[in-house]
Structure formats: structure tokens, C-alpha cells
mmCIF file of C-alpha atoms in Angstrom:
data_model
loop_
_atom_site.group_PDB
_atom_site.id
_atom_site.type_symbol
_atom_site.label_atom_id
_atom_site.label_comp_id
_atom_site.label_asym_id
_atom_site.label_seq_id
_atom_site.Cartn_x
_atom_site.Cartn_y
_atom_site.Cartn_z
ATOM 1 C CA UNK O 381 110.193 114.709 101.381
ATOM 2 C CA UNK O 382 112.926 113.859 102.980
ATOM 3 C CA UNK O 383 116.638 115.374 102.359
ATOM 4 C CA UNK O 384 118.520 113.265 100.158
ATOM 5 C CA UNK O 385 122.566 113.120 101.346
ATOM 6 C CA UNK O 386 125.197 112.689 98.294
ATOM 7 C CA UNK O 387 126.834 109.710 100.171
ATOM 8 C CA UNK O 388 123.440 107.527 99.713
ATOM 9 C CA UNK O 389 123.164 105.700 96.393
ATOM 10 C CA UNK O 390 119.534 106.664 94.864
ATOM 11 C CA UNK O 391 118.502 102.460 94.447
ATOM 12 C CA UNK O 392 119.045 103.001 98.296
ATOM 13 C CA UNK O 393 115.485 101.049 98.761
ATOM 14 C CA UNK O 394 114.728 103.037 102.177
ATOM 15 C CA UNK O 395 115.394 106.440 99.963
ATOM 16 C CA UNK O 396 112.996 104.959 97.349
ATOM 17 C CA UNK O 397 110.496 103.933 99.926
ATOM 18 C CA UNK O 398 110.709 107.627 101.567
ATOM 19 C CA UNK O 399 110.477 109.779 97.885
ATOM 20 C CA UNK O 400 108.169 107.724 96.081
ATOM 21 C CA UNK O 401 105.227 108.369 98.705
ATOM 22 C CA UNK O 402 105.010 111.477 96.569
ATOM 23 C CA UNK O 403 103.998 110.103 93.489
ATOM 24 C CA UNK O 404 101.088 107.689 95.055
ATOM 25 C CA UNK O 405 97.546 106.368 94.611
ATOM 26 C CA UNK O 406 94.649 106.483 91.919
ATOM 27 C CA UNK O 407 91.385 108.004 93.830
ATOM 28 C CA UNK O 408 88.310 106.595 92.152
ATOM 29 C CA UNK O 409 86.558 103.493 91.734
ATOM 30 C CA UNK O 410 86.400 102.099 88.084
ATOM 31 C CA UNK O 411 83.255 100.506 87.134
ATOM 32 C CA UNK O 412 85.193 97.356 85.753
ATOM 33 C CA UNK O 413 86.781 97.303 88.961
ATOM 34 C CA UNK O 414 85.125 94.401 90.840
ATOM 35 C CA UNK O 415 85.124 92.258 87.643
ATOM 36 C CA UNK O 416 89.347 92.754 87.660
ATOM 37 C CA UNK O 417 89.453 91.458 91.002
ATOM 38 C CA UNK O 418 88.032 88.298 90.454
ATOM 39 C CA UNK O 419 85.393 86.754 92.365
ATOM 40 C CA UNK O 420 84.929 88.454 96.035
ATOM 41 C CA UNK O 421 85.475 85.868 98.880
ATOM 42 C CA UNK O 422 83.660 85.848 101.909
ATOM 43 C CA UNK O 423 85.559 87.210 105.079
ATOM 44 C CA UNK O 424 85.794 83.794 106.247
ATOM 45 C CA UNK O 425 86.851 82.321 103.136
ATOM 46 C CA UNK O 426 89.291 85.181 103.031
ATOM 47 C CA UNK O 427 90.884 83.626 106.889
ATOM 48 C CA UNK O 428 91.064 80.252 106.037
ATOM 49 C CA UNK O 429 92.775 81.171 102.863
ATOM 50 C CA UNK O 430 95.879 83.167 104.583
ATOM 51 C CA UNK O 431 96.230 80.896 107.200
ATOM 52 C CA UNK O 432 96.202 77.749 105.297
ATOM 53 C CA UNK O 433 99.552 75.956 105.004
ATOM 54 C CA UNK O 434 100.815 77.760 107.656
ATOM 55 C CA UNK O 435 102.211 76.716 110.839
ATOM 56 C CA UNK O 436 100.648 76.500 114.300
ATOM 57 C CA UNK O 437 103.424 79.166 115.620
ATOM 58 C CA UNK O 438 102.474 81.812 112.650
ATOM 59 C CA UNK O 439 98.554 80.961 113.326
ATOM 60 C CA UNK O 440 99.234 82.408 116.944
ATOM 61 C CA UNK O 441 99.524 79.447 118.814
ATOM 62 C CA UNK O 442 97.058 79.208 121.709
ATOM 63 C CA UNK O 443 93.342 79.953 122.243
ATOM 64 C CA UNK O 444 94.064 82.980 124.403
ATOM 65 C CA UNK O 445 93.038 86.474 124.496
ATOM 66 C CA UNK O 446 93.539 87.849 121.158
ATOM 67 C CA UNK O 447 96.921 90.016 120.641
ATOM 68 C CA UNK O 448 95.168 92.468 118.216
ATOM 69 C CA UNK O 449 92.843 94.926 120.432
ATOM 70 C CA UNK O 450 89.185 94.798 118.497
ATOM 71 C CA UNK O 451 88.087 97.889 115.833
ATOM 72 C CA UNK O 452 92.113 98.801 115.745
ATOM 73 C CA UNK O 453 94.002 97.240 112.394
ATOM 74 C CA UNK O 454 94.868 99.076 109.633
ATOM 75 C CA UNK O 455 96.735 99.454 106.433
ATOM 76 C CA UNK O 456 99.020 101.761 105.276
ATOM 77 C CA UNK O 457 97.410 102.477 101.539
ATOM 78 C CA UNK O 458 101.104 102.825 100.127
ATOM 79 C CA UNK O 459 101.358 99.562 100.137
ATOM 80 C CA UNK O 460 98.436 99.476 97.651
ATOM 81 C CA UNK O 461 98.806 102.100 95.558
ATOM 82 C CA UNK O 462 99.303 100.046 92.461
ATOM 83 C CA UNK O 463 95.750 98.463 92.987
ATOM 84 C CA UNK O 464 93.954 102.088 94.052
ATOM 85 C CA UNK O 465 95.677 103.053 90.674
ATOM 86 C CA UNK O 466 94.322 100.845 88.250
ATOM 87 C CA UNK O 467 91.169 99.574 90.012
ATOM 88 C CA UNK O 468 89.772 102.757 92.579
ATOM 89 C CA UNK O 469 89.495 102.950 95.747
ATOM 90 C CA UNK O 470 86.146 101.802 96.254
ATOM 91 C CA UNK O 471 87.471 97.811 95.045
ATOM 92 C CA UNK O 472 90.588 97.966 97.290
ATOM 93 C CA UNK O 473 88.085 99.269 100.013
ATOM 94 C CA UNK O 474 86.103 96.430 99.499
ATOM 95 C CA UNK O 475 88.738 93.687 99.880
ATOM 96 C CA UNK O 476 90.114 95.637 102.970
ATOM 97 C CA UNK O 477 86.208 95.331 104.866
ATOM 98 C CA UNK O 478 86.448 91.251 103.746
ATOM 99 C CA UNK O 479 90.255 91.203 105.259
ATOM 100 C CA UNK O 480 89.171 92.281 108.317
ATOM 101 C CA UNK O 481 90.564 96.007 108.603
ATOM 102 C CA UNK O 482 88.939 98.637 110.705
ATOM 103 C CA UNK O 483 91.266 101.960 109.568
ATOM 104 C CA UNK O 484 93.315 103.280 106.791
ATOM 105 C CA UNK O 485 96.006 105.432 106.714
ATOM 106 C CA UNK O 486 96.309 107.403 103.312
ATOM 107 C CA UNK O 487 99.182 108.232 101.262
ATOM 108 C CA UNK O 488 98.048 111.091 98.873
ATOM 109 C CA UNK O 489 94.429 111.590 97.693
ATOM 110 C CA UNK O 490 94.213 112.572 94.010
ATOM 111 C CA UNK O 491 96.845 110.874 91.881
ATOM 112 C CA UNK O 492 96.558 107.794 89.421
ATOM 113 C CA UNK O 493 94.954 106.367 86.636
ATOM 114 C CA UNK O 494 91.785 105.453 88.102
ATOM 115 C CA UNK O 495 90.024 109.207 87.924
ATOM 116 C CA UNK O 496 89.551 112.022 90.021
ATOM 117 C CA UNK O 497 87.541 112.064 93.450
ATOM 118 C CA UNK O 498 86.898 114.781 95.900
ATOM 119 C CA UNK O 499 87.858 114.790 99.649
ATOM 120 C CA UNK O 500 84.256 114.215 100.686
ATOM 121 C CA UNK O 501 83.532 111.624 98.152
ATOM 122 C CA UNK O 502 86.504 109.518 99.515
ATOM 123 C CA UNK O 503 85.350 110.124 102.809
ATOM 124 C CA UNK O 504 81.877 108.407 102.319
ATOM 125 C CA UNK O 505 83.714 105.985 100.331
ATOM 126 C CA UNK O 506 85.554 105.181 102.885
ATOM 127 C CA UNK O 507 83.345 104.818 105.480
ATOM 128 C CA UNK O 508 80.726 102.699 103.439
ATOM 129 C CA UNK O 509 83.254 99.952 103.218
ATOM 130 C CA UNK O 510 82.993 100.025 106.989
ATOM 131 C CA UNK O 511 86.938 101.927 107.402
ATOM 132 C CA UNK O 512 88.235 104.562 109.149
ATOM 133 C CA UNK O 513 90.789 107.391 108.047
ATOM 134 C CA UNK O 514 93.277 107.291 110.648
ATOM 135 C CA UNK O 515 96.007 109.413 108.936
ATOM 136 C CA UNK O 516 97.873 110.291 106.362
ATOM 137 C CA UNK O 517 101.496 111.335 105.464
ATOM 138 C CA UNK O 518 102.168 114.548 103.982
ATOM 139 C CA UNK O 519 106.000 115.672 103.149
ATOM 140 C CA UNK O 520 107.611 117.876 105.978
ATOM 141 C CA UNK O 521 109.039 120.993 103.354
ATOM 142 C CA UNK O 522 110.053 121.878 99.551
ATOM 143 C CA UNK O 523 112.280 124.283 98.289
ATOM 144 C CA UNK O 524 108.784 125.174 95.724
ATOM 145 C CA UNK O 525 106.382 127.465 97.638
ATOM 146 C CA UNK O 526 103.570 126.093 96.022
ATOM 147 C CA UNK O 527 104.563 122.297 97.349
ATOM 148 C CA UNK O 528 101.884 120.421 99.034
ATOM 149 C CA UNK O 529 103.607 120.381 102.436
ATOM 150 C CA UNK O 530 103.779 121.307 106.284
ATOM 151 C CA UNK O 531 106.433 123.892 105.593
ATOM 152 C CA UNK O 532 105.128 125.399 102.385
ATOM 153 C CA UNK O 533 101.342 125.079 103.192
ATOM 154 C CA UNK O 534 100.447 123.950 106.434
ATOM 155 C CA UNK O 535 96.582 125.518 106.360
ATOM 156 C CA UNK O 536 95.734 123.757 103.280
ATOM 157 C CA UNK O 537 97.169 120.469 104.635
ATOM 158 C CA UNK O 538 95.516 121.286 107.683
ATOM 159 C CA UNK O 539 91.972 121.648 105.918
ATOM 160 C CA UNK O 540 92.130 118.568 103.700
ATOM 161 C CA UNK O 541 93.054 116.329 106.649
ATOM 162 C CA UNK O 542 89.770 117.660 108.395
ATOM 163 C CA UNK O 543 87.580 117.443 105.105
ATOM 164 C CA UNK O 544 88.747 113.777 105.575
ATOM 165 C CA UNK O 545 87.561 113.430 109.632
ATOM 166 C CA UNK O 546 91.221 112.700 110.254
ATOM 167 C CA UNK O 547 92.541 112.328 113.855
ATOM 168 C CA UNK O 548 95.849 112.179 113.008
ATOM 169 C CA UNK O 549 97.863 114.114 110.041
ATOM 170 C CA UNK O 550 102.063 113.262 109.967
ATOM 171 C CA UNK O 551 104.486 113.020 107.816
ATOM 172 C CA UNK O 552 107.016 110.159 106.590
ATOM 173 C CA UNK O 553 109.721 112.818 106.665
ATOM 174 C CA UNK O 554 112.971 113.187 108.812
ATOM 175 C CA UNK O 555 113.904 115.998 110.418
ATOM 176 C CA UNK O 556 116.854 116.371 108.277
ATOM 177 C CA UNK O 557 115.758 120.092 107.192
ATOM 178 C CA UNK O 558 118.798 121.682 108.821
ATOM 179 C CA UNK O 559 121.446 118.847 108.909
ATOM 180 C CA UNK O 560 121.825 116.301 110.927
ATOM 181 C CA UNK O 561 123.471 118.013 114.052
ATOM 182 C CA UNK O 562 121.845 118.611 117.729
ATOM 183 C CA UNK O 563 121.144 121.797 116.579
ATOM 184 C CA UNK O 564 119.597 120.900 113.348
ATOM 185 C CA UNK O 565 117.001 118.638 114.897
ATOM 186 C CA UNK O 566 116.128 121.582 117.555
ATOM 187 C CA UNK O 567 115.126 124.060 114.522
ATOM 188 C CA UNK O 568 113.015 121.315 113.153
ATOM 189 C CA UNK O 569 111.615 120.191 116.395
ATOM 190 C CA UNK O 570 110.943 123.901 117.119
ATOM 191 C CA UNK O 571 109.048 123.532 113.012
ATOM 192 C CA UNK O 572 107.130 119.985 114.074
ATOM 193 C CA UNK O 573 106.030 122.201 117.584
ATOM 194 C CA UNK O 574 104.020 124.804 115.565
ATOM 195 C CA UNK O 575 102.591 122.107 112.986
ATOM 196 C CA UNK O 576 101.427 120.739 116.164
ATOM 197 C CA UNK O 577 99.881 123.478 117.832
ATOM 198 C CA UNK O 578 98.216 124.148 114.610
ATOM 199 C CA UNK O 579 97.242 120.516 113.992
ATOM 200 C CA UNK O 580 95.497 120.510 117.773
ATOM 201 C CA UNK O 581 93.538 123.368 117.121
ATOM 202 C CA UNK O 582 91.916 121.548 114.737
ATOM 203 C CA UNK O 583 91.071 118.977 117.165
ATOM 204 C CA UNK O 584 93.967 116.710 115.326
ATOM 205 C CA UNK O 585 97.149 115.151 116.251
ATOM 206 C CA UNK O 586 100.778 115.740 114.120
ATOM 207 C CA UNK O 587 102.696 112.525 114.097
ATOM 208 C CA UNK O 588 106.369 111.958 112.597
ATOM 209 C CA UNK O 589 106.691 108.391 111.058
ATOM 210 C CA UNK O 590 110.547 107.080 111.303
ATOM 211 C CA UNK O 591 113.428 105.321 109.027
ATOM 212 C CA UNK O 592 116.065 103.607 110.052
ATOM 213 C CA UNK O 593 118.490 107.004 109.999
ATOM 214 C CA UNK O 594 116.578 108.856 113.365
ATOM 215 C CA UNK O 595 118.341 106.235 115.641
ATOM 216 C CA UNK O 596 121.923 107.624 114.297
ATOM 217 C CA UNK O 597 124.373 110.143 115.968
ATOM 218 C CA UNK O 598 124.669 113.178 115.270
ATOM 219 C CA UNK O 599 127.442 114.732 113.052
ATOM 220 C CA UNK O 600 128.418 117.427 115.764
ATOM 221 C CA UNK O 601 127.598 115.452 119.072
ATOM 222 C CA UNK O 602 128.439 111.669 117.851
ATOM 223 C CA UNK O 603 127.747 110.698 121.418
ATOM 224 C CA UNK O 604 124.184 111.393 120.900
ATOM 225 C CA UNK O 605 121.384 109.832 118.863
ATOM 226 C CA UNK O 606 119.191 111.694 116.934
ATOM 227 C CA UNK O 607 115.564 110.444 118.064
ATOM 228 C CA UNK O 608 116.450 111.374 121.556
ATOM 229 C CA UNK O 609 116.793 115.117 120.594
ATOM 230 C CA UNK O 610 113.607 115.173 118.599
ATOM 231 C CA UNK O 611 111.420 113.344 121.790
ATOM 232 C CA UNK O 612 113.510 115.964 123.688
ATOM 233 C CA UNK O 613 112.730 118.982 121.922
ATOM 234 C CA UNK O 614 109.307 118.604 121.093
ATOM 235 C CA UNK O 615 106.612 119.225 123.053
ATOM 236 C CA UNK O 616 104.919 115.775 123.771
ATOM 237 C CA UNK O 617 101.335 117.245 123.947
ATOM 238 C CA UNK O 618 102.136 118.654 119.848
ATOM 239 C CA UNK O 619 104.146 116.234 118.579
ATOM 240 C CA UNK O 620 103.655 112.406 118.415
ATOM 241 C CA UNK O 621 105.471 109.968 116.467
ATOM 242 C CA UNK O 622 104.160 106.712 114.644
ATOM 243 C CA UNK O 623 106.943 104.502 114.604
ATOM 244 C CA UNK O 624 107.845 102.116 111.979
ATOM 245 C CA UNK O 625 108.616 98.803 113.484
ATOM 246 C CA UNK O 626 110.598 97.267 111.436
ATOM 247 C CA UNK O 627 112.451 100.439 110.186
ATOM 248 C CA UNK O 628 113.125 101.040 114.111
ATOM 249 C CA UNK O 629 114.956 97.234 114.336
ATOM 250 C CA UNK O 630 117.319 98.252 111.202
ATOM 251 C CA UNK O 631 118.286 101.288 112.712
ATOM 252 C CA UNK O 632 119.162 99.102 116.087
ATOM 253 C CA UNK O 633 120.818 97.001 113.570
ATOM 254 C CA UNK O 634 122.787 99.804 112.133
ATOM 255 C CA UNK O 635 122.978 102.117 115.031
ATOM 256 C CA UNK O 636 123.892 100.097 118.197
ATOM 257 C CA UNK O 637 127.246 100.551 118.220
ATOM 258 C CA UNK O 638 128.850 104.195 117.877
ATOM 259 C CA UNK O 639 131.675 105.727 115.288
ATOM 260 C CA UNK O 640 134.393 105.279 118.039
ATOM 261 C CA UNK O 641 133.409 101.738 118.483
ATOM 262 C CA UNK O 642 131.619 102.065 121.836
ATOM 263 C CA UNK O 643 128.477 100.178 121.910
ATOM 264 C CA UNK O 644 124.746 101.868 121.790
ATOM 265 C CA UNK O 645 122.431 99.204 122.159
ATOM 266 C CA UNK O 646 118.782 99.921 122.157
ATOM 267 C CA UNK O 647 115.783 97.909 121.836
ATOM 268 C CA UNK O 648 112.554 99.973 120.072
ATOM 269 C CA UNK O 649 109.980 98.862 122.321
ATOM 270 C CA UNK O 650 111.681 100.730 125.248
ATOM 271 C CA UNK O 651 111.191 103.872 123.289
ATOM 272 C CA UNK O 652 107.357 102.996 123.212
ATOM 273 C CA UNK O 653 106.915 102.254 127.213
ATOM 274 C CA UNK O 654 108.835 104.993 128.320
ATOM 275 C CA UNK O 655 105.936 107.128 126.758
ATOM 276 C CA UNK O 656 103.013 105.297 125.327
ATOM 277 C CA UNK O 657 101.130 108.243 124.948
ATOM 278 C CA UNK O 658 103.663 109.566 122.832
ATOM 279 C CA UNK O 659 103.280 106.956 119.998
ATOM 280 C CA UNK O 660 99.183 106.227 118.627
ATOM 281 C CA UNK O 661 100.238 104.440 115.592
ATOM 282 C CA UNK O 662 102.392 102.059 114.556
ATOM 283 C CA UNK O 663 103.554 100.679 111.368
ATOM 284 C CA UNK O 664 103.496 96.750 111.371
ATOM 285 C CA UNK O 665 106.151 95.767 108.828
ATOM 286 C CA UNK O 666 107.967 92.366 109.120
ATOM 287 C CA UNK O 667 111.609 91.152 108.003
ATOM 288 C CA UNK O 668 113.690 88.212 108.245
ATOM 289 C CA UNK O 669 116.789 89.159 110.001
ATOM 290 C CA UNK O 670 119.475 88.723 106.966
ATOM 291 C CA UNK O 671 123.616 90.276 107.329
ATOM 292 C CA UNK O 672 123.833 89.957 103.940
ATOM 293 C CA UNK O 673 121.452 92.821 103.293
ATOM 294 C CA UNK O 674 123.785 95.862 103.821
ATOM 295 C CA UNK O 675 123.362 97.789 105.470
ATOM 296 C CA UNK O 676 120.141 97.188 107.022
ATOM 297 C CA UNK O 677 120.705 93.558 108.192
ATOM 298 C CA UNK O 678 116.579 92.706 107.441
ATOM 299 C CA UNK O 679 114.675 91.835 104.176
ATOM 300 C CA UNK O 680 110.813 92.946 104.339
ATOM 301 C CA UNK O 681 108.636 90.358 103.835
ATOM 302 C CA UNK O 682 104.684 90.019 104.559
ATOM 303 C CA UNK O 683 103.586 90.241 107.890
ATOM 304 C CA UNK O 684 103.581 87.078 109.973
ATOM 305 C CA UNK O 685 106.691 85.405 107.572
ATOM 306 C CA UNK O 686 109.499 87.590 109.394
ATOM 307 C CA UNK O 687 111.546 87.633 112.458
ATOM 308 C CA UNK O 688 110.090 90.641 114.544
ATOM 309 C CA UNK O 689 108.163 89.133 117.385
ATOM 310 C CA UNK O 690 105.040 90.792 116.870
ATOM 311 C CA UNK O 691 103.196 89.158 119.953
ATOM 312 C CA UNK O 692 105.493 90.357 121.755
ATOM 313 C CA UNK O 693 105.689 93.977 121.193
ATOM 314 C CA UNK O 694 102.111 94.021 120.371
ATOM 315 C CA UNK O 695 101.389 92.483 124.137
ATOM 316 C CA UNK O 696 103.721 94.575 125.726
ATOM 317 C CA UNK O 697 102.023 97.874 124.874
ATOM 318 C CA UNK O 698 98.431 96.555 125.650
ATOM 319 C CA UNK O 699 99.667 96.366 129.118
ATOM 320 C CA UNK O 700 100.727 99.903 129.281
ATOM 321 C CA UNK O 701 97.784 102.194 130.852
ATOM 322 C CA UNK O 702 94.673 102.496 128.190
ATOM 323 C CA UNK O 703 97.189 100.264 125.901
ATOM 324 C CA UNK O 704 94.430 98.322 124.076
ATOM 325 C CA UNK O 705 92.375 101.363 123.613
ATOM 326 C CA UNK O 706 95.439 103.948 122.629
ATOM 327 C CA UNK O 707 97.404 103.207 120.020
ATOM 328 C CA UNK O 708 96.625 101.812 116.055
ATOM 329 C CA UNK O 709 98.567 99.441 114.230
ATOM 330 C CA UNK O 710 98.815 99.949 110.233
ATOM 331 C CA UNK O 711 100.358 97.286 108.722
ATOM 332 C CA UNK O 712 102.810 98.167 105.775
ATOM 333 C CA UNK O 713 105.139 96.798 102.878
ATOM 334 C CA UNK O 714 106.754 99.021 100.524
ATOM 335 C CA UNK O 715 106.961 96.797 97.729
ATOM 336 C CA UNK O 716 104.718 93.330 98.113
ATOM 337 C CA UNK O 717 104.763 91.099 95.490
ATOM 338 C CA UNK O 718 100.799 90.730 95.146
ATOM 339 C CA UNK O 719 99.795 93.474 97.452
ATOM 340 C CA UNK O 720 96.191 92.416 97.759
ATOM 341 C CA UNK O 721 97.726 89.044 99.233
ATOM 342 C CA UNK O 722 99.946 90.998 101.819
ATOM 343 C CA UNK O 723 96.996 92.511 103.117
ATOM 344 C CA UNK O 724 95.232 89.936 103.110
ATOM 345 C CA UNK O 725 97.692 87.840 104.737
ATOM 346 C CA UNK O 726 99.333 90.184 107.262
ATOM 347 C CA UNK O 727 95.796 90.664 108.900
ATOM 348 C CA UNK O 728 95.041 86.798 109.386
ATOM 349 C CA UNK O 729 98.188 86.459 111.277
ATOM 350 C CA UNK O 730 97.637 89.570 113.233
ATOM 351 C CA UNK O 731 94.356 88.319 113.628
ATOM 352 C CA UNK O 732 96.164 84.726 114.921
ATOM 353 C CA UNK O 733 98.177 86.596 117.666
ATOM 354 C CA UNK O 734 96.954 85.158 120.703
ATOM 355 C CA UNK O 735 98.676 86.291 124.488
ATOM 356 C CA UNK O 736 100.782 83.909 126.196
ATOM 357 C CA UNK O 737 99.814 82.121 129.322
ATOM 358 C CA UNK O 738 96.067 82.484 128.623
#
């Protein structure tokens, strides 16, 4: 997807996170699949489960307005690619509708032990477990012709994300295509206008989805950071951008201060309420701020157990105009420990968020 540069080390866990999307998810639903789950839970059952044992500040503290606009959660399915694998989509599906999700956002269609399913097959399966498909992520170019990407095969792409009723078909990518100078990013800008244009006249939306590396400098211009030059050069009614939360607070970890020493400081949510419209989805990914991860100063953890101040952001663009009825918020971990359990957990807490003052 993504270039790889020679000075990163391939355990590099954002690299991982970034090539591994290629290799994703099982499609269909085994008919042994319920019976590996265990026992389904009621949706309320499934609440007071996540939230038990936790404290009043994680359960959202107040009896306010809820944070969460209604009919907008989702779930990145990367997150749960080693259940769709092994047990279908149709039994992750299921647990998702008792969790409380409204969307998903897929990472690959067809791969995985579970069997084969066509495009129209996982669209009713999808929406008889009461979901939307909100997205997916695609890679951006390959140096094969034949490679399913934007670059290499844009109308094929194009025709699977509307097979699926998407709204919205991006990529996890960086514009890293052509280096990682000013002009670089303008050729691949130039690249993400024209998947745009051709996105729209399907009636769909291209997105970019960030890492840490779009908030650094570039090589030729070091007084300039890279994410400016792609919301720059790219035409805002074409290109829109799904940022990763928590990626976007390790690159202010990493990228606040310049080579030369000067500082650079930035705070993510500015990005977002300088131009809302600019950014429908969201990745909701949580970390406890930790130095001793280098160099990305967080460690992920579930939703709700880190140190990103989720009611706050969250809040914050609800009050921007049509805030609670623009944007979607997927929420993500690249490698949870019992994935079913960070879904189910991450939406309780979501669920929790109540505003201040109210």
C-alpha cells in the first residue's frame, strides 16, 4: 500500500498495521459459527457486561446528552479480521447488531478461511444484521498492473464499492508515491483529485485515512508539513480524509517540533474545525500516552482505557454546523487481544460519553 522507506525497521508496528490490510478478512458465514461463539447475549446484557468494573469517569460521567450522535458508530472490520476468518461474517455481524453498531467499514471482501461470498451476498448480509457499509480501504498503487488498486484499477474498485451501496471508498495509503517532498505530495494530490472526480460520479466520496508520518516535513521544504500540502492541493469537493485519531496524536507527538529544533506544535482537532466538511469519518482508536514507546510516545489500547479525551473531541465536532449529522466514527485497534471484547467494549464507553454541563 503504502511505500516502505529503508530507514524503517519492518516490526515497525505502524508499517505492519499499514501492509497487512492487504492480506485481510474471511467473507462467509460458517454454519458452526454461532455455536464457536458461545452463547449470544442480549444487547443489554452485552452493556452491563463492558461497563462493569469500570469507573464512573470511563462510564461517561453525567446523565447528559449523549456524546455519540444516534445511527452513527462503527467498526473498522480490520480489527476483526481474525474472527470474519475463522467464523464468517454473518457471526461477527451478529455480535456487532448486539454491541450496538450502526456501520461498518470493510477491509477487503474475499479473503480467509471462512469461504467465498459475492459482493451482493455481503451486502444483504450486511444489512440483515441491521449495519451499514460505510467504506472501505483499498491500497493507493502497485508496481503489478493487475493490483487491486486506485492507481492500477480504479473502475473496478470503483464498481465493487457501488455493488456494496458504499458512500465512501478511501484508502489507508500515504501519499508517499513520489517521495516525500512538496512536490511529491502535489503529483499525488493531483492522482487522489481524479480518483475523486471519478469516485463522485458515482455518487461516492474518496477519503485518505492517515498515519502518524502525514504530519512530518518535508525532505525538500523542512519548514513545511506534509498534511498541509495534501489539504492544499486537493480539491476539497474530491478529496476527503478520514482521520485516524490516535495515529494523528503520535504524529503531534513525533512531529511538533522541527529538524532545526524550532517548535511545530499542533493539536488534531484544529485540523477537523477548520474544515468539518472535509473529514466524514473518523477512526476512534485509544492509547495511553507512554515515552517509553519510541517513537510514537502512545500504546493502543481498547477504546475508553486510553488517554485521548474522546468527549472532548467527539463534542467539539458536534458543535460544528450539521456536526451530529456529518461525520461517522469507526472505532479501530490493530491488534486487540480478544477482538470481539474490544468491540464490544469500545462501543459501551462510546455509548457512556455524555456532554458536559448538561
Amino acid at each position: 500500500m503504502s511505500r516502505i522507506r529503508r530507514t524503517e525497521a519492518v516490526t515497525d508496528p505502524e508499517l505492519v498495521h499499514r501492509l497487512s490490510r492487504r492480506n485481510m478478512l474471511g467473507v462467509a458465514a460458517g454454519a458452526t459459527a454461532a455455536a464457536l461463539l458461545g452463547a449470544a447475549a442480549t444487547p443489554a446484557a452485552a452493556t452491563a457486561t463492558a461497563t462493569a468494573g469500570t469507573s464512573p469517569e470511563t462510564r461517561g460521567n453525567g446523565h447528559g446528552r449523549p456524546v455519540l450522535p444516534p445511527g452513527r458508530l462503527g467498526i473498522q472490520l480490520y480489527s476483526l479480521r481474525d474472527k470474519v476468518a475463522t467464523l464468517g461474517f454473518a457471526a461477527v455481524f451478529a455480535e456487532l447488531q448486539k454491541y450496538g453498531y450502526d456501520e461498518v467499514e470493510y477491509a477487503g471482501y474475499g479473503q480467509g478461511a471462512a469461504g467465498p461470498l459475492s459482493l451482493a451476498e455481503l451486502r444483504s448480509l450486511t444489512r440483515d444484521h441491521g449495519l451499514r457499509g460505510i467504506g472501505s480501504h483499498v491500497g493507493y498503487y502497485s508496481a503489478d498492473p493487475k493490483a487491486y488498486t486506485f492507481a492500477q484499477n480504479l473502475d473496478r474498485v470503483l464498481d465493487d464499492a457501488a455493488a456494496l451501496g458504499l458512500p465512501h471508498i478511501g484508502t489507508a495509503s500515504g501519499p508517499w508515491r513520489y517521495g516525500s517532498t512538496v512536490d511529491g505530495w502535489k503529483r499525488c494530490a493531483e492522482e487522489f483529485n481524479r480518483f475523486g472526480a471519478a469516485a463522485r460520479q458515482r455518487g461516492m466520496k474518496f477519503y485518505q485515512h492517515n498515519h502518524s508520518e502525514e504530519f512530518s516535513f518535508a525532505t525538500d521544504r523542512p519548514d513545511v508539513r506534509l498534511y498541509d500540502v495534501l489539504l492544499a492541493e486537493t480539491d476539497p469537493d474530491l478529496v476527503y480524509l478520514e482521520m485516524d485519531i490516535f495515529w494523528a496524536y503520535v504524529g503531534q507527538h513525533r512531529y511538533s517540533t522541527r529538524l532545526d529544533g524550532t517548535p511545530a506544535p499542533f493539536d488534531p482537532l484544529d485540523y477537523v474545525l477548520a474544515q468539518p466538511h472535509r473529514f466524514p469519518l473518523f477512526h476512534v482508536k485509544d492509547g495511553d500516552r507512554d515515552d517509553s514507546v519510541v517513537p510514537y510516545g502512545y500504546r493502543m489500547t481498547d477504546v475508553g482505557d486510553g488517554d485521548i479525551d474522546y468527549r472532548r473531541f467527539i463534542s467539539a465536532v458536534n458543535r460544528t454546523r450539521h456536526g451530529r449529522n456529518a461525520h461517522h466514527w469507526q472505532t479501530e485497534r490493530d491488534n486487540p487481544v480478544d477482538s470481539l471484547s474490544f468491540a464490544r467494549r469500545s462501543s459501551a464507553h462510546l455509548h457512556s460519553l455524555r456532554e458536559k454541563g448538561q
